[in-house]
Each structure stands twice: as C-alpha cells, then as structure tokens.
CSV table of C-alpha atoms in Angstrom, one decimal:
chain,number,residue,atom,x,y,z
A,166,UNK,CA,33.1,144.9,155.2
A,167,UNK,CA,31.6,141.5,155.0
A,168,UNK,CA,29.9,140.7,158.3
A,169,UNK,CA,32.1,137.7,159.0
A,170,UNK,CA,35.3,139.8,158.5
A,171,UNK,CA,33.8,142.6,160.7
A,172,UNK,CA,33.1,140.1,163.5
A,173,UNK,CA,36.6,138.8,163.4
A,174,UNK,CA,38.1,142.2,163.6
A,175,UNK,CA,35.9,143.3,166.5
A,176,UNK,CA,36.9,140.2,168.4
A,177,UNK,CA,40.6,141.0,167.9
A,178,UNK,CA,40.0,144.5,169.2
A,179,UNK,CA,38.2,143.3,172.2
A,180,UNK,CA,41.0,140.8,173.0
A,181,UNK,CA,43.6,143.6,172.9
A,182,UNK,CA,41.6,145.7,175.3
A,183,UNK,CA,41.2,142.8,177.8
A,184,UNK,CA,44.9,142.2,177.7
A,185,UNK,CA,45.5,145.8,178.7
A,186,UNK,CA,48.1,146.4,176.0
A,187,UNK,CA,48.9,149.8,174.7
A,188,UNK,CA,48.2,148.7,171.1
A,189,UNK,CA,45.3,150.6,169.5
A,190,UNK,CA,42.8,149.3,166.9
A,191,UNK,CA,42.5,152.1,164.5
A,192,UNK,CA,40.3,151.8,161.3
A,193,UNK,CA,42.2,150.2,158.4
A,194,UNK,CA,41.2,152.9,156.0
A,195,UNK,CA,40.7,156.0,158.2
A,196,UNK,CA,42.0,158.3,155.4
A,197,UNK,CA,39.8,158.9,152.3
A,198,UNK,CA,41.0,156.5,149.7
A,199,UNK,CA,42.3,154.1,152.2
A,200,UNK,CA,46.0,154.8,151.7
A,201,UNK,CA,47.0,152.3,154.3
A,202,UNK,CA,45.1,149.5,152.5
A,203,UNK,CA,46.8,150.5,149.3
A,204,UNK,CA,50.1,149.2,150.5
A,205,UNK,CA,52.0,146.7,148.3
A,206,UNK,CA,51.2,143.7,150.5
A,207,UNK,CA,47.5,144.4,150.9
A,208,UNK,CA,47.0,145.0,147.2
A,209,UNK,CA,48.8,141.8,146.0
A,210,UNK,CA,47.2,140.9,142.7
A,211,UNK,CA,44.5,138.3,143.0
A,212,UNK,CA,44.9,138.0,146.7
A,213,UNK,CA,42.7,140.7,148.2
A,214,UNK,CA,40.5,140.2,151.2
A,215,UNK,CA,37.3,140.0,149.0
A,216,UNK,CA,33.9,138.9,150.1
A,217,UNK,CA,34.4,135.5,148.5
A,218,UNK,CA,38.1,134.5,148.3
A,219,UNK,CA,39.4,134.3,144.8
A,220,UNK,CA,36.6,136.3,143.2
A,221,UNK,CA,35.5,139.9,143.0
A,222,UNK,CA,31.8,140.5,143.7
A,223,UNK,CA,30.4,143.6,141.9
A,224,UNK,CA,27.0,145.1,142.7
A,225,UNK,CA,24.7,146.9,140.4
A,226,UNK,CA,20.9,147.5,140.0
A,227,UNK,CA,18.4,145.7,137.9
A,228,UNK,CA,17.5,146.5,135.1
A,229,UNK,CA,21.0,147.5,134.0
A,230,UNK,CA,20.4,150.3,131.5
A,231,UNK,CA,22.3,151.4,128.4
A,232,UNK,CA,24.7,153.0,127.7
A,233,UNK,CA,26.1,151.9,131.1
A,234,UNK,CA,25.3,148.2,130.3
A,235,UNK,CA,23.9,146.4,127.3
A,236,UNK,CA,21.0,144.0,127.1
A,237,UNK,CA,20.4,144.2,130.8
A,238,UNK,CA,23.3,141.8,131.3
A,239,UNK,CA,26.2,143.3,133.4
A,240,UNK,CA,28.3,140.1,132.9
A,241,UNK,CA,28.6,140.5,129.1
A,242,UNK,CA,31.3,143.2,129.4
A,243,UNK,CA,29.4,145.5,127.1
A,244,UNK,CA,28.5,149.1,128.1
A,245,UNK,CA,30.7,151.6,129.9
A,246,UNK,CA,30.2,150.5,133.5
A,247,UNK,CA,30.4,146.8,132.7
A,248,UNK,CA,33.7,147.4,130.9
A,249,UNK,CA,35.0,149.6,133.7
A,250,UNK,CA,34.2,147.0,136.3
A,251,UNK,CA,36.1,144.3,134.4
A,252,UNK,CA,39.0,146.7,133.8
A,253,UNK,CA,39.2,147.5,137.5
A,254,UNK,CA,39.1,143.7,138.3
A,255,UNK,CA,42.0,143.1,135.9
A,256,UNK,CA,44.0,145.8,137.6
A,257,UNK,CA,43.4,144.1,140.9
A,258,UNK,CA,44.6,140.8,139.4
A,259,UNK,CA,41.2,139.1,138.7
A,260,UNK,CA,40.2,137.9,135.2
A,261,UNK,CA,36.7,138.0,133.8
A,262,UNK,CA,36.0,134.5,135.1
A,263,UNK,CA,36.7,135.6,138.6
A,264,UNK,CA,34.1,138.4,138.6
A,265,UNK,CA,30.6,137.7,140.1
A,266,UNK,CA,27.7,140.1,139.8
A,267,UNK,CA,25.1,140.8,142.5
A,268,UNK,CA,21.8,142.7,142.2
A,269,UNK,CA,21.9,145.8,144.5
A,270,UNK,CA,19.1,148.4,144.4
A,271,UNK,CA,20.5,151.9,143.7
A,272,UNK,CA,19.5,153.4,147.1
A,273,UNK,CA,20.8,150.3,149.0
A,274,UNK,CA,24.3,150.6,147.5
A,275,UNK,CA,25.1,153.7,149.6
A,276,UNK,CA,22.8,153.1,152.5
A,277,UNK,CA,24.4,152.4,156.0
A,278,UNK,CA,25.3,148.8,156.8
A,279,UNK,CA,27.5,146.0,155.8
A,280,UNK,CA,27.8,145.3,152.1
A,281,UNK,CA,27.7,141.9,150.3
A,282,UNK,CA,29.8,143.2,147.4
A,283,UNK,CA,33.4,144.2,147.0
A,284,UNK,CA,32.5,147.3,145.0
A,285,UNK,CA,29.3,148.6,143.4
A,286,UNK,CA,29.1,150.4,140.1
A,287,UNK,CA,25.8,152.1,139.3
A,288,UNK,CA,26.2,155.8,138.4
A,289,UNK,CA,26.6,156.7,142.1
A,290,UNK,CA,27.9,160.2,142.5
A,291,UNK,CA,30.5,160.8,145.2
A,292,UNK,CA,29.2,163.2,147.8
A,293,UNK,CA,30.1,164.2,151.4
A,294,UNK,CA,26.7,163.0,152.7
A,295,UNK,CA,27.1,159.5,151.1
A,296,UNK,CA,30.6,159.3,152.5
A,297,UNK,CA,29.0,159.2,156.0
A,298,UNK,CA,27.8,155.7,155.2
A,299,UNK,CA,30.1,154.2,152.6
A,300,UNK,CA,33.6,154.6,151.1
A,301,UNK,CA,34.3,155.6,147.5
A,302,UNK,CA,37.0,155.0,145.0
A,303,UNK,CA,38.3,158.0,143.1
A,304,UNK,CA,36.0,159.0,140.3
A,305,UNK,CA,35.7,156.9,137.1
A,306,UNK,CA,33.4,159.3,135.2
A,307,UNK,CA,33.0,163.1,135.2
A,308,UNK,CA,29.3,163.8,135.3
A,309,UNK,CA,27.3,166.4,133.4
A,310,UNK,CA,23.6,166.7,134.0
A,311,UNK,CA,21.2,167.1,131.0
A,312,UNK,CA,17.6,168.2,130.4
A,313,UNK,CA,15.2,165.9,128.5
A,314,UNK,CA,11.9,167.2,127.2
A,315,UNK,CA,9.5,166.3,124.4
A,316,UNK,CA,10.1,167.7,120.9
A,317,UNK,CA,8.1,170.8,120.2
A,318,UNK,CA,7.4,171.6,123.8
A,319,UNK,CA,8.1,174.9,125.5
A,320,UNK,CA,11.0,173.4,127.4
A,321,UNK,CA,12.6,172.1,124.2
A,322,UNK,CA,13.4,175.7,123.3
A,323,UNK,CA,15.0,176.6,126.6
A,324,UNK,CA,18.4,178.3,126.3
A,325,UNK,CA,19.2,179.2,130.0
A,326,UNK,CA,18.5,178.1,133.5
A,327,UNK,CA,16.0,181.0,133.8
A,328,UNK,CA,14.0,179.4,131.1
A,329,UNK,CA,13.6,176.2,133.2
A,330,UNK,CA,12.1,177.7,136.4
A,331,UNK,CA,8.4,177.6,135.5
A,332,UNK,CA,8.6,173.9,134.5
A,333,UNK,CA,7.1,170.8,136.0
A,334,UNK,CA,10.2,168.8,136.8
A,335,UNK,CA,10.7,165.1,137.4
A,336,UNK,CA,13.7,163.2,138.7
A,337,UNK,CA,14.7,160.0,140.5
A,338,UNK,CA,14.7,160.1,144.3
A,339,UNK,CA,18.1,160.2,146.0
A,340,UNK,CA,20.0,161.3,142.9
A,341,UNK,CA,22.2,164.3,142.3
A,342,UNK,CA,19.9,165.0,139.3
A,343,UNK,CA,17.2,165.8,141.8
A,344,UNK,CA,19.7,167.9,143.8
A,345,UNK,CA,20.5,170.0,140.7
A,346,UNK,CA,16.8,170.6,140.1
A,347,UNK,CA,16.3,171.8,143.6
A,348,UNK,CA,19.6,173.6,144.2
A,349,UNK,CA,20.5,175.0,140.8
A,350,UNK,CA,17.3,175.3,138.8
A,351,UNK,CA,15.1,176.1,141.9
A,352,UNK,CA,11.8,175.7,140.0
A,353,UNK,CA,8.7,177.6,141.0
A,354,UNK,CA,6.9,174.4,142.0
A,355,UNK,CA,8.3,171.3,143.8
A,356,UNK,CA,9.7,168.6,141.5
A,357,UNK,CA,7.9,165.3,141.1
A,358,UNK,CA,10.1,162.5,142.6
A,359,UNK,CA,10.2,158.9,141.3
A,360,UNK,CA,11.7,155.7,142.6
A,361,UNK,CA,13.1,154.8,139.2
A,362,UNK,CA,14.1,156.7,136.1
A,363,UNK,CA,11.6,154.5,134.2
A,364,UNK,CA,8.8,156.1,136.1
A,365,UNK,CA,10.1,159.6,135.4
A,366,UNK,CA,10.3,158.8,131.7
A,367,UNK,CA,6.7,157.5,131.7
A,368,UNK,CA,5.6,160.7,133.4
A,369,UNK,CA,7.3,162.8,130.7
A,370,UNK,CA,5.8,160.7,128.0
A,371,UNK,CA,2.3,161.0,129.6
A,372,UNK,CA,2.5,164.7,130.1
A,373,UNK,CA,2.6,164.5,133.9
A,374,UNK,CA,5.9,166.5,133.9
A,375,UNK,CA,7.4,168.9,131.4
A,376,UNK,CA,11.0,167.8,131.7
A,377,UNK,CA,13.3,165.3,133.5
A,378,UNK,CA,16.9,165.7,134.6
A,379,UNK,CA,19.4,162.8,134.1
A,380,UNK,CA,23.1,162.4,133.5
A,381,UNK,CA,24.1,163.2,129.9
A,382,UNK,CA,24.8,159.6,128.6
A,383,UNK,CA,21.5,158.5,130.0
A,384,UNK,CA,19.8,161.4,128.2
A,385,UNK,CA,21.3,160.3,124.9
A,386,UNK,CA,20.1,156.7,125.5
A,387,UNK,CA,16.5,157.9,126.4
A,388,UNK,CA,16.2,160.1,123.3
A,389,UNK,CA,17.8,157.7,120.9
A,390,UNK,CA,16.1,154.5,121.9
A,391,UNK,CA,13.3,154.9,124.4
A,392,UNK,CA,11.5,158.2,123.8
A,393,UNK,CA,12.2,159.1,120.2
A,394,UNK,CA,9.8,162.0,120.5
A,395,UNK,CA,12.1,163.6,123.1
A,396,UNK,CA,15.2,165.7,122.8
A,397,UNK,CA,18.2,166.5,124.9
A,398,UNK,CA,17.6,170.2,125.5
A,399,UNK,CA,20.9,171.1,127.0
A,400,UNK,CA,23.6,170.2,129.6
A,401,UNK,CA,24.9,172.0,132.7
A,402,UNK,CA,28.5,173.2,132.4
A,403,UNK,CA,31.3,172.0,134.5
A,404,UNK,CA,33.4,174.7,136.1
A,405,UNK,CA,37.0,173.9,136.5
A,406,UNK,CA,37.8,170.3,137.8
A,407,UNK,CA,34.8,168.0,137.6
A,408,UNK,CA,32.3,169.0,140.3
A,409,UNK,CA,30.5,165.7,140.2
A,410,UNK,CA,32.0,162.2,139.5
A,411,UNK,CA,30.7,158.7,139.6
A,412,UNK,CA,32.7,156.5,142.0
A,413,UNK,CA,32.8,152.9,142.9
A,414,UNK,CA,31.0,152.3,146.2
A,415,UNK,CA,32.6,150.2,148.9
A,416,UNK,CA,31.7,149.2,152.5
A,417,UNK,CA,32.6,152.0,154.9
A,418,UNK,CA,35.3,149.8,156.5
A,419,UNK,CA,36.4,148.0,153.4
A,420,UNK,CA,40.1,147.1,153.4
A,421,UNK,CA,40.0,147.2,149.5
A,422,UNK,CA,39.2,151.0,149.2
A,423,UNK,CA,42.8,152.0,148.6
A,424,UNK,CA,43.5,149.1,146.2
A,425,UNK,CA,40.4,149.9,144.2
A,426,UNK,CA,41.2,153.6,144.1
A,427,UNK,CA,44.7,152.8,142.9
A,428,UNK,CA,43.2,150.7,140.1
A,429,UNK,CA,40.9,153.4,139.0
A,430,UNK,CA,43.7,156.0,139.0
A,431,UNK,CA,45.9,153.6,136.9
A,432,UNK,CA,43.1,153.2,134.4
A,433,UNK,CA,42.7,157.0,134.1
A,434,UNK,CA,46.5,157.5,133.8
A,435,UNK,CA,46.8,154.8,131.1
A,436,UNK,CA,43.9,156.4,129.1
A,437,UNK,CA,41.8,153.3,129.5
A,438,UNK,CA,38.8,155.2,131.0
A,439,UNK,CA,39.0,157.7,128.1
A,440,UNK,CA,39.0,154.9,125.6
A,441,UNK,CA,36.1,153.1,127.2
A,442,UNK,CA,34.1,156.4,127.3
A,443,UNK,CA,34.8,157.1,123.7
A,444,UNK,CA,33.7,153.5,122.8
A,445,UNK,CA,30.5,153.3,124.9
A,446,UNK,CA,29.2,156.8,125.6
A,447,UNK,CA,28.0,159.4,123.1
A,448,UNK,CA,29.8,162.6,122.3
A,449,UNK,CA,28.6,165.5,124.3
A,450,UNK,CA,30.1,168.3,122.2
A,451,UNK,CA,27.0,169.2,120.2
A,452,UNK,CA,24.7,169.5,123.2
A,453,UNK,CA,24.2,173.2,124.1
A,454,UNK,CA,25.3,174.4,127.6
A,455,UNK,CA,22.6,176.0,129.7
A,456,UNK,CA,23.8,179.2,131.5
C-alpha cells in the first residue's frame, strides 16, 4: 500500500478505537486473492485506488531481459511480460497511455515494506515464504526450470537428475532456480550464488561453473542470442497442476489484489495468456525432460 494511503487507514482505525465503537478494522484483503477488494465497486474500470490516481504504476527490474521484454524497454509492449502487463491494465480499465513503469530490483519487489508500484512483473514465482511479505495475483505463467551448459561438456549429455549431482552449479540468489538446485538436484558441492543471471552466465562462459539453472524461456534466450556455444540440456517436468507459477507482486495490504487477480483470471479464461505465450515465448516441446 502506498505510504500515504496506509497512514490514512491507520488514522481511521485509531479514531474508531478512541470512540469506543464496536466496529472493527479488519484488513481489506485478508483472504488470498483479496476477494473483498474484487467487489464490483472497488474494481470499477479506470477508477482503482492506484498509487497515482488515473494511472497504473508497474514495477520491473533493469535491465529488462528477453524474451520477457524486448530492447530493455518495458514500455514498448514487446516481450511476454510487457504484453501481459498492458493486457492486465486494459482489463482494469487503463489504456497503454495510463501505464507508468518504475525500476524495481528483483529482490526488492518481494521484500517487506510499502511498495511504490501497483503491481510488479519480473518472473517472480509465487511461494508461501514470499506471501509473508507481499501479496500475489493468480499465476500468469506456468514455470518450468531448465539446465544450460556449454556444448560438448559433460553436462550437455546429461539425461537424468542423477547425472547432474557431481556438477558445479550456478544460479541467481533468491530465485526458485536456486531452490531447485538445492532441493531437487542436491549437488555434491554447494552451488555458486550470483546477484544477477548476467553474472551466472559469465561464470558459465568462463568455466567457473559447469551449468546454470534458469526458467525455460530464459534458457532459450541465453542459448539463442547470448551464449551461442551453450545448449539447453533439459527441463524439469511438471507433475499435475503447475507447481510453480509467476505471479504479479502487490503490496501486502494492497486493495487492488482481488481486482488484479480477477484480471489475470479473465486473460487466462479468454485465451489471451496462451496467445501471448505462443507469440513471445519459444516452444518447449523439443526440450528433453530430466527424470
């Protein structure tokens, strides 16, 4: 919640207590997804209680990488996450001209504290631990993790998780990619941890690590444009409903959570998310599944 809105609400609560009324001051979005805020009145198109009235402020990190964004310019509408952000804004009643972008470092997006954005989009996986500090929309992308290694290396021939244990791993700190390395692969030596994927890619290129783990679309982008001597070795299977999803991040107390969730659900129901994924993200069918 924007600091000014939070102060106003706390003041109202304090006033109620002083008057000794029996009226409580429950959180506006106590339930996951903010069903109370999703009410018809609170989600009136173009009239939401946004950080800046009349506009939607969207956070993301810098640089903004493909295929999630194009040309390091979130505002151009190109790339999957840029397109999704504008589609969500339209569902909320805000045209492209009413969307403002704000730089937000990846780890800051889901750190505790008030937020200066209405929602953040930056490949942030929904998790119980992150829900302690922020709110999430429903998922807008079903995540699969993928292994990237240099062509001709021992890792490039891996067929199973067992083949990946005696490997020098690298991954970005604070990501679910690192969680998969530690919890699913369980390598024989600790993984090298990097502040940015750029640093992990450099370590792979320089031979400091044997492999890195990233989400599948990022793996395609790395191997097709950034490290052409690297290959996508394989992906981890999803079992049943998506176990990991990217979600839009909102302030823990945001009154918009229910509205934004309803917008994402509408885009999924209409097939908009599937169409955007087909347009902007590579096909994962040909990547072997590691078992």
